[in-house]
PDB file of C-alpha atoms in Angstrom:
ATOM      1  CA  UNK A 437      14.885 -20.073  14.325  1.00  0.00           C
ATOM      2  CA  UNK A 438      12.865 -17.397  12.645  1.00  0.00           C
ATOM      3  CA  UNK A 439      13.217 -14.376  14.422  1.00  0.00           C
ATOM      4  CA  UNK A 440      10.379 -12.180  14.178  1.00  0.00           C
ATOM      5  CA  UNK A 441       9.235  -8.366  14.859  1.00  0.00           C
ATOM      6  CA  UNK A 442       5.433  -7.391  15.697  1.00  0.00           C
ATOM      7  CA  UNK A 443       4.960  -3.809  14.519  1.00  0.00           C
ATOM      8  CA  UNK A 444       1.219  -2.689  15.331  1.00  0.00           C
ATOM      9  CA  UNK A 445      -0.210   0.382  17.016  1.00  0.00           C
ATOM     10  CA  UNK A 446      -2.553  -1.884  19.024  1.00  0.00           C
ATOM     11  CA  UNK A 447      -1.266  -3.338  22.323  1.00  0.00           C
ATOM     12  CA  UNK A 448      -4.061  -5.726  22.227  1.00  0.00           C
ATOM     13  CA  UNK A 449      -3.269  -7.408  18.862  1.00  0.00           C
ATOM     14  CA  UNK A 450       0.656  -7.083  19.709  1.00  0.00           C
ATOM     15  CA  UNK A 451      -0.517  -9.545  22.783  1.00  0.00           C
ATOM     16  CA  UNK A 452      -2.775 -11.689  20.564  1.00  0.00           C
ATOM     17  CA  UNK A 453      -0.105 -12.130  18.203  1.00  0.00           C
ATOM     18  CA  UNK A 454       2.715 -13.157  21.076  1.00  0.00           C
ATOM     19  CA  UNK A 455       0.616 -15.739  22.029  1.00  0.00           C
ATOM     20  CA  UNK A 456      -0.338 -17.059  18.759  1.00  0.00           C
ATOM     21  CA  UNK A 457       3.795 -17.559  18.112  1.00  0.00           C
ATOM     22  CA  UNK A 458       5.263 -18.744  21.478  1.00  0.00           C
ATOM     23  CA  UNK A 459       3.731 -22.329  21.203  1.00  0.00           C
ATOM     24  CA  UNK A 460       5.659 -22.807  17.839  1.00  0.00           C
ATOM     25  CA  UNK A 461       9.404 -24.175  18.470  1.00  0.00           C
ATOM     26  CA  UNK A 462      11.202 -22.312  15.200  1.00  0.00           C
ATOM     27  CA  UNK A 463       9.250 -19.019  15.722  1.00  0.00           C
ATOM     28  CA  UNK A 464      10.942 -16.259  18.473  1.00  0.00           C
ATOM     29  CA  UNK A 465       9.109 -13.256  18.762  1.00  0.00           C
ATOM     30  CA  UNK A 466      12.038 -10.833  19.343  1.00  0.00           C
ATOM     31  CA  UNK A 467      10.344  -7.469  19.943  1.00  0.00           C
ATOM     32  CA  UNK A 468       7.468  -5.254  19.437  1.00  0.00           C
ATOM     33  CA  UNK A 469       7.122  -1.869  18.103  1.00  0.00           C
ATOM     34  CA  UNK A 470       3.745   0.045  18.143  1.00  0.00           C
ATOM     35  CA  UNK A 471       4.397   2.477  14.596  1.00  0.00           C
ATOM     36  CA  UNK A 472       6.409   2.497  11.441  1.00  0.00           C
ATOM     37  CA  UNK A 473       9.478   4.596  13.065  1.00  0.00           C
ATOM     38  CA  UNK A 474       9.734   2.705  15.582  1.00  0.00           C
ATOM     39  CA  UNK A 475       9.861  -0.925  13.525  1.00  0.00           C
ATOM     40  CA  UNK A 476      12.446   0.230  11.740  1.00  0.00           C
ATOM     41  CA  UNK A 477      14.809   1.430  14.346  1.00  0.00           C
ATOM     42  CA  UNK A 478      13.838  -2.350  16.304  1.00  0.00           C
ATOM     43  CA  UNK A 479      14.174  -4.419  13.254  1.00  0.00           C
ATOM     44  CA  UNK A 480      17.999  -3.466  12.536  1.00  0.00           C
ATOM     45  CA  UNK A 481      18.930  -3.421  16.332  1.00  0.00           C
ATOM     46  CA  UNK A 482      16.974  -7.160  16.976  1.00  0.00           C
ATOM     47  CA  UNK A 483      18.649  -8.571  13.671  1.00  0.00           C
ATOM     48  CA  UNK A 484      14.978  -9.786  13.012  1.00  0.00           C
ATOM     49  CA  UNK A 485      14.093 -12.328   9.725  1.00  0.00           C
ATOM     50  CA  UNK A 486      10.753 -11.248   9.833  1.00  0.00           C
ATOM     51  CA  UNK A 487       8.508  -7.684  10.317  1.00  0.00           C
ATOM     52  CA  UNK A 488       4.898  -8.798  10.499  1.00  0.00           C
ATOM     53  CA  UNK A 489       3.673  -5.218   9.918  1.00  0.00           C
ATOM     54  CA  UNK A 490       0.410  -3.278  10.379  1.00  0.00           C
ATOM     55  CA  UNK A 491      -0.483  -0.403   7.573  1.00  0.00           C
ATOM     56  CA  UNK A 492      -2.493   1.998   9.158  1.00  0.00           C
ATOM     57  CA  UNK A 493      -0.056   3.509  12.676  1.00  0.00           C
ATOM     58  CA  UNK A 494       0.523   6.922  14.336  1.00  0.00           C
ATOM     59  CA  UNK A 495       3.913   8.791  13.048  1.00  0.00           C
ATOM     60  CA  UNK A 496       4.952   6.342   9.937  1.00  0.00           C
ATOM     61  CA  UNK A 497       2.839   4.310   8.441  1.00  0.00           C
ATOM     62  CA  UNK A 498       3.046   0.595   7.376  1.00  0.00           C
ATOM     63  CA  UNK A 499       3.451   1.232   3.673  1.00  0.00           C
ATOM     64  CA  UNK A 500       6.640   4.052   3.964  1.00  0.00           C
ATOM     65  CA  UNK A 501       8.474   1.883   6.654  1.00  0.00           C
ATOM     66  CA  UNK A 502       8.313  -0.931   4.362  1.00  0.00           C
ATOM     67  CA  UNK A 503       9.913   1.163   1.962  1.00  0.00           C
ATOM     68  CA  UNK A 504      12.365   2.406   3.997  1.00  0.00           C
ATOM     69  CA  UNK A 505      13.180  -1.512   5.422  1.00  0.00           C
ATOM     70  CA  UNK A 506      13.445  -2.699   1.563  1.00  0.00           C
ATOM     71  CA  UNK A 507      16.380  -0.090   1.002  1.00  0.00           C
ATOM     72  CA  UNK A 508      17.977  -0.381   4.159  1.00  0.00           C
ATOM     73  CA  UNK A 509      17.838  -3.889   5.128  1.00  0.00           C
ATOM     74  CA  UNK A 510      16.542  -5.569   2.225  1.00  0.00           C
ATOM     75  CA  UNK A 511      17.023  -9.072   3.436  1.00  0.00           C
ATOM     76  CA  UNK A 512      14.552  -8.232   5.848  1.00  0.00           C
ATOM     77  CA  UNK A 513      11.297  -9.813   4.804  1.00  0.00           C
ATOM     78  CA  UNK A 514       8.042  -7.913   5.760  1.00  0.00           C
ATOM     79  CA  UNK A 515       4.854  -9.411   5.977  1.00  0.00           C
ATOM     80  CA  UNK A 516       1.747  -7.426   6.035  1.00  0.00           C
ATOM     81  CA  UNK A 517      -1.064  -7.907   8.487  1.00  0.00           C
ATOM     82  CA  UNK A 518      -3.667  -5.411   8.551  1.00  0.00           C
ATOM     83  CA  UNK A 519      -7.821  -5.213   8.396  1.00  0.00           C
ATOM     84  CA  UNK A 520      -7.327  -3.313   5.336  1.00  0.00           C
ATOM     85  CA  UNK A 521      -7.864  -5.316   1.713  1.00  0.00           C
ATOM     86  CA  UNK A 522      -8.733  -1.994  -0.855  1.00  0.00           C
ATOM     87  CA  UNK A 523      -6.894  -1.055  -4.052  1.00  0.00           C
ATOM     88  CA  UNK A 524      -5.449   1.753  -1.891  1.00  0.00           C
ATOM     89  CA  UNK A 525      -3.756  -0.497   0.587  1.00  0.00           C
ATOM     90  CA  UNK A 526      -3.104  -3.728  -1.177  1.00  0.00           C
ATOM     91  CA  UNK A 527      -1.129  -1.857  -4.442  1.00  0.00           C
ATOM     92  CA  UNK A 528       1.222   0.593  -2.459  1.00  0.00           C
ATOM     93  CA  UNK A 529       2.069  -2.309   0.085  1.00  0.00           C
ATOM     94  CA  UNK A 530       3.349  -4.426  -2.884  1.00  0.00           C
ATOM     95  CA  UNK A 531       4.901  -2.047  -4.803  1.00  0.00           C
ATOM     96  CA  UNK A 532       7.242  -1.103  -1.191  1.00  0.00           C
ATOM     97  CA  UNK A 533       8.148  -4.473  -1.022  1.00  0.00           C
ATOM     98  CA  UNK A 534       6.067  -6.344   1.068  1.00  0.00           C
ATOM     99  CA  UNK A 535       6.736 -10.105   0.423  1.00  0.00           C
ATOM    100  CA  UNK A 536       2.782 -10.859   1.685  1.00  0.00           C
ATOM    101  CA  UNK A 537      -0.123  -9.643   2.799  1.00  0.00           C
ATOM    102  CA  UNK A 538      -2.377 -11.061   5.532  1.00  0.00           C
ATOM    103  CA  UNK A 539      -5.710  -9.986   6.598  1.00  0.00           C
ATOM    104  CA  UNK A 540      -6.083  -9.949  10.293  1.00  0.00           C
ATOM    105  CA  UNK A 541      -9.090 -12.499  10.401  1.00  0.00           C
ATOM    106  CA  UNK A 542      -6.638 -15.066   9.221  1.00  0.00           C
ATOM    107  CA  UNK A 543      -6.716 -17.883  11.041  1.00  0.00           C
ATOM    108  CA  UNK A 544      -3.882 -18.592  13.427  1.00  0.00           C
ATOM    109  CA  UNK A 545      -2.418 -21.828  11.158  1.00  0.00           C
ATOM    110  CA  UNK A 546      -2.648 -19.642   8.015  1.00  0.00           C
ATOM    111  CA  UNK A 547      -0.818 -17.328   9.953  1.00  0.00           C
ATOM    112  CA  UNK A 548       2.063 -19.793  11.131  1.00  0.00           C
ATOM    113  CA  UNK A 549       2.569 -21.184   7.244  1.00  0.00           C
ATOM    114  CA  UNK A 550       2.855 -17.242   6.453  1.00  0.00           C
ATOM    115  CA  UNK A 551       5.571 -16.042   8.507  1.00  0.00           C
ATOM    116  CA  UNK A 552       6.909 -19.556   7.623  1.00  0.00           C
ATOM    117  CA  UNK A 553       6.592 -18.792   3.882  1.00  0.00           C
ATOM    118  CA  UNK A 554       7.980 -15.434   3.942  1.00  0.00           C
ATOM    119  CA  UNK A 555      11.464 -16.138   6.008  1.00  0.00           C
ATOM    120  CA  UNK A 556      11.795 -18.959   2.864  1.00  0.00           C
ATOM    121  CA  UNK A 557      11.612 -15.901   0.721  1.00  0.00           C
ATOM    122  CA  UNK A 558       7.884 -17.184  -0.939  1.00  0.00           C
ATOM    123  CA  UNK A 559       5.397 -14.715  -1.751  1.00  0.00           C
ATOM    124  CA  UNK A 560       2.138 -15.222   0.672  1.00  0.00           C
ATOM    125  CA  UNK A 561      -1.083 -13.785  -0.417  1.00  0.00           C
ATOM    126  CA  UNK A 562      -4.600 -14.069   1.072  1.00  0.00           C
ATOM    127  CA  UNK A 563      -7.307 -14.989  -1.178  1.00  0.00           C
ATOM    128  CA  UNK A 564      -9.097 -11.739  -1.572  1.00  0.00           C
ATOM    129  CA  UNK A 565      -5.994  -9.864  -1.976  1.00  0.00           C
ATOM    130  CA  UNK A 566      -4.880 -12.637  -4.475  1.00  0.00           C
ATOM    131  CA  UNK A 567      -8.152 -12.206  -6.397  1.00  0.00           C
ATOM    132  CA  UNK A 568      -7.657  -7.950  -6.259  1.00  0.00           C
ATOM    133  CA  UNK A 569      -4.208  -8.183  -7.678  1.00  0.00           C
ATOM    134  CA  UNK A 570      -5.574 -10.541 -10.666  1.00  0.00           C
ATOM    135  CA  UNK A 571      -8.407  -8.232 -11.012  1.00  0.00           C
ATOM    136  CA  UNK A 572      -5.221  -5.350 -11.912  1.00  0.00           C
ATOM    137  CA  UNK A 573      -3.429  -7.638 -14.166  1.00  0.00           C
ATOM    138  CA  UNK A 574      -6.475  -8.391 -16.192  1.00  0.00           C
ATOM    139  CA  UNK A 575      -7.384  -4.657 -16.527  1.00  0.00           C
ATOM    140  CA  UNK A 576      -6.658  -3.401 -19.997  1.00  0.00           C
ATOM    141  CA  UNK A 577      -3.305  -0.781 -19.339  1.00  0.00           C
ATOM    142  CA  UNK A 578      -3.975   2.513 -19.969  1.00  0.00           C
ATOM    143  CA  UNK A 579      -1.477   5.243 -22.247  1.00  0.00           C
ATOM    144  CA  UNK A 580       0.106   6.936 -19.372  1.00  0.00           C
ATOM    145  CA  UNK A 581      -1.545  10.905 -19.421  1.00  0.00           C
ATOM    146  CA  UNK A 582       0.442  13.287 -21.510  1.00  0.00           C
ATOM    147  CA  UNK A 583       1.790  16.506 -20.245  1.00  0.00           C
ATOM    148  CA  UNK A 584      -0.863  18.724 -21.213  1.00  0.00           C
ATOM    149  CA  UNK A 585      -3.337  15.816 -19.863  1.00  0.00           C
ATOM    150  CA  UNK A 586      -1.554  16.143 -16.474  1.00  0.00           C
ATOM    151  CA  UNK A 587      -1.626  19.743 -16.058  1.00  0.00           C
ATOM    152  CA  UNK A 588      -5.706  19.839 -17.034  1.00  0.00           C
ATOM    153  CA  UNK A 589      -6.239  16.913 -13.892  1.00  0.00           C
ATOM    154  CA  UNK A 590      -4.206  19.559 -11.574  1.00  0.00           C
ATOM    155  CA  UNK A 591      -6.344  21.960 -12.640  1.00  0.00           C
ATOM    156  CA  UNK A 592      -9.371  20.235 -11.924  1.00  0.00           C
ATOM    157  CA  UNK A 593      -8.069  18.981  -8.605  1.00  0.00           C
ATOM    158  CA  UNK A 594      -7.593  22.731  -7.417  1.00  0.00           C
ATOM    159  CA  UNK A 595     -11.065  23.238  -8.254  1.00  0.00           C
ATOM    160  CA  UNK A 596     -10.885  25.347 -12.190  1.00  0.00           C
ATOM    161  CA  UNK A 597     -13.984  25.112 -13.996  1.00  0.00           C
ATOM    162  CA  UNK A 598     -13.463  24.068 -17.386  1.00  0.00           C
ATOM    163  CA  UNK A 599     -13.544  27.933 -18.457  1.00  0.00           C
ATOM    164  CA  UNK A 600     -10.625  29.004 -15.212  1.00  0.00           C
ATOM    165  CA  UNK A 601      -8.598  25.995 -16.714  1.00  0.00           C
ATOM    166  CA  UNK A 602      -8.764  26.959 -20.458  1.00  0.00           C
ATOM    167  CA  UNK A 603      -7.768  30.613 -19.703  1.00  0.00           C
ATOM    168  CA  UNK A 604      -4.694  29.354 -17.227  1.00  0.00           C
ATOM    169  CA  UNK A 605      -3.617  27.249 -20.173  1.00  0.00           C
ATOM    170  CA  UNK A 606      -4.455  29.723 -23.164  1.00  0.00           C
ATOM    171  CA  UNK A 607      -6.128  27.057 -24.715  1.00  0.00           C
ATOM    172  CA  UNK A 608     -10.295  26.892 -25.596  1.00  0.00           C
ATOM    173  CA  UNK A 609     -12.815  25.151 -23.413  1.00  0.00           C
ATOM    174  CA  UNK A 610     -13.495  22.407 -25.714  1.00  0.00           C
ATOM    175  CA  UNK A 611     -10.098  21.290 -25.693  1.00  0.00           C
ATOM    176  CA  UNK A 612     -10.322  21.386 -21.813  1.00  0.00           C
ATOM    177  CA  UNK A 613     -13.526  19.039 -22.597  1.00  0.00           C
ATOM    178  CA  UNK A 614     -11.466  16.822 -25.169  1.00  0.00           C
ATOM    179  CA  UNK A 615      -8.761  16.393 -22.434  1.00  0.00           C
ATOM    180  CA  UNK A 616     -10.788  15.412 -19.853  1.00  0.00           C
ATOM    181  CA  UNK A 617     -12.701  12.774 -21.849  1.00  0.00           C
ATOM    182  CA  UNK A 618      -9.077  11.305 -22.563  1.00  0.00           C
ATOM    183  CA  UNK A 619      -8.210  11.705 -18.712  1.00  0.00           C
ATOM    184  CA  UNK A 620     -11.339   9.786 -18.056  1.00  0.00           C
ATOM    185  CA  UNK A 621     -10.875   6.921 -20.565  1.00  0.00           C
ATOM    186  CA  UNK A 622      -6.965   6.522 -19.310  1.00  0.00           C
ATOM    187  CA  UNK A 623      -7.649   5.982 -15.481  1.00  0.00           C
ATOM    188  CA  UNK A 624     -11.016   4.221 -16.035  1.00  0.00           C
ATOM    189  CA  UNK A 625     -13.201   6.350 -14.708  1.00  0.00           C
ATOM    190  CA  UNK A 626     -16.897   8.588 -15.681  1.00  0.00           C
ATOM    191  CA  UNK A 627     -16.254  11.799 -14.199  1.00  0.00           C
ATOM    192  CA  UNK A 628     -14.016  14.962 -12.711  1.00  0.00           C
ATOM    193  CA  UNK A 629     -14.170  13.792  -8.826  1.00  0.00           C
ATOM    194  CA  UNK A 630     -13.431   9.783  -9.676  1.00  0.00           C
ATOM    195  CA  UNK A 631     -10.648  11.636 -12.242  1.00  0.00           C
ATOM    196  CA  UNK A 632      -9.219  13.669  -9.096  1.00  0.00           C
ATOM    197  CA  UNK A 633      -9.378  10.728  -6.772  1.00  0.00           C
ATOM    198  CA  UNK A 634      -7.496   8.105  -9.359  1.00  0.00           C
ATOM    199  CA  UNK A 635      -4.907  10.660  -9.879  1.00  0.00           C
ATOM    200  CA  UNK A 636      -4.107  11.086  -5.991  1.00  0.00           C
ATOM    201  CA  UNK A 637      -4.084   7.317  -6.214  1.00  0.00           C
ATOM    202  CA  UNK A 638      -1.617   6.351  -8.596  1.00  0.00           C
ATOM    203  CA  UNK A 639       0.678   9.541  -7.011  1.00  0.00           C
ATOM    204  CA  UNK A 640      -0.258  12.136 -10.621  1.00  0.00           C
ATOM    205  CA  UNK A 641      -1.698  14.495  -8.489  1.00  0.00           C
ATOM    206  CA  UNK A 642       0.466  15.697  -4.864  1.00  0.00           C
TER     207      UNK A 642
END
């Protein structure tokens, strides 16, 4: 029997999903929780297989409870299940630990062979996160920013001008100009915002 936790901020979906499970013989849906905190303290106390989890809830979100599961109770599998497919989601969610990662228009039998999957420990993907996650292997990697690199973005992300950040750094503006067009080559992108937006993305800039 696959015992199973619904953690979603929606009482609506929590429902949807109850129903979708209680037909299937080796499926128990053993609790609910409606945000990250509160999954965590459930999963533990229910002795749950399984945390179908939602990304986007009120007080912890899906990505830091999964996290927090993985180094806890890492025999705890955690499937995602959210409306959410972006770089910004997808990435972090994997990286926590997530074993899959479900959209929410997922049909109910994909659903089934998911949870399914993921209690056997398999890795369950849906197609257009599958196809995202190729898209980032194929990518040519990047040299990781240097120091000096990292302390021009920072700069830039507080708002210098390429004259405020050469005088902060006692170097001249056309270096600040050289280190930017290396920033921008690195993380793939044309200009200072898309620079300032990777680097909150990959966690350079707090």
């Amino acid at each position: 029997m696959i015992r199973l936790l619904i953690v979603d901020d929606h009482p609506i979906v929590r429902d949807g999903l109850r129903a979708a499970f209680e037909a299937e013989p080796d499926i128990h849906v053993a609790g609910e929780a409606a945000n990250g905190r509160e999954g965590i303290d459930r999963a533990a106390a229910l002795e749950v297989d399984i945390v179908l989890m939602d990304l986007r809830m009120p007080e912890m979100d899906g990505v830091t409870a999964i996290t927090a599961l993985r180094h806890s109770h890492p025999h705890i599998k955690t499937l995602v299940l959210t409306t959410f497919d972006g770089d910004s989601d997808v990435l972090p969610a994997i990286e926590a630990g997530a074993t899959g990662y479900l959209l929410k228009d997922a049909p109910t039998d994909e659903l089934l062979r998911a949870v399914r999957a993921a209690a056997a420990g398999e890795p369950v993907l849906s197609p257009s996160v599958a196809g995202r996650l190729m898209g980032q292997v194929r990518r040519p990697v990047k040299a990781a920013l240097t120091d000096r690199e990292l302390q021009v973005l920072a700069l830039v992300a507080d708002g210098a001008s390429n004259r405020q950040a050469a005088a902060k750094l006692f170097i001249s503006e056309a270096s600040i100009k050289t280190h930017l067009l290396h920033i921008y080559d690195k993380l793939g992108v044309r200009d200072r915002a898309a620079a300032v937006g990777e680097g909150y993305r990959r966690g350079l800039l707090s």
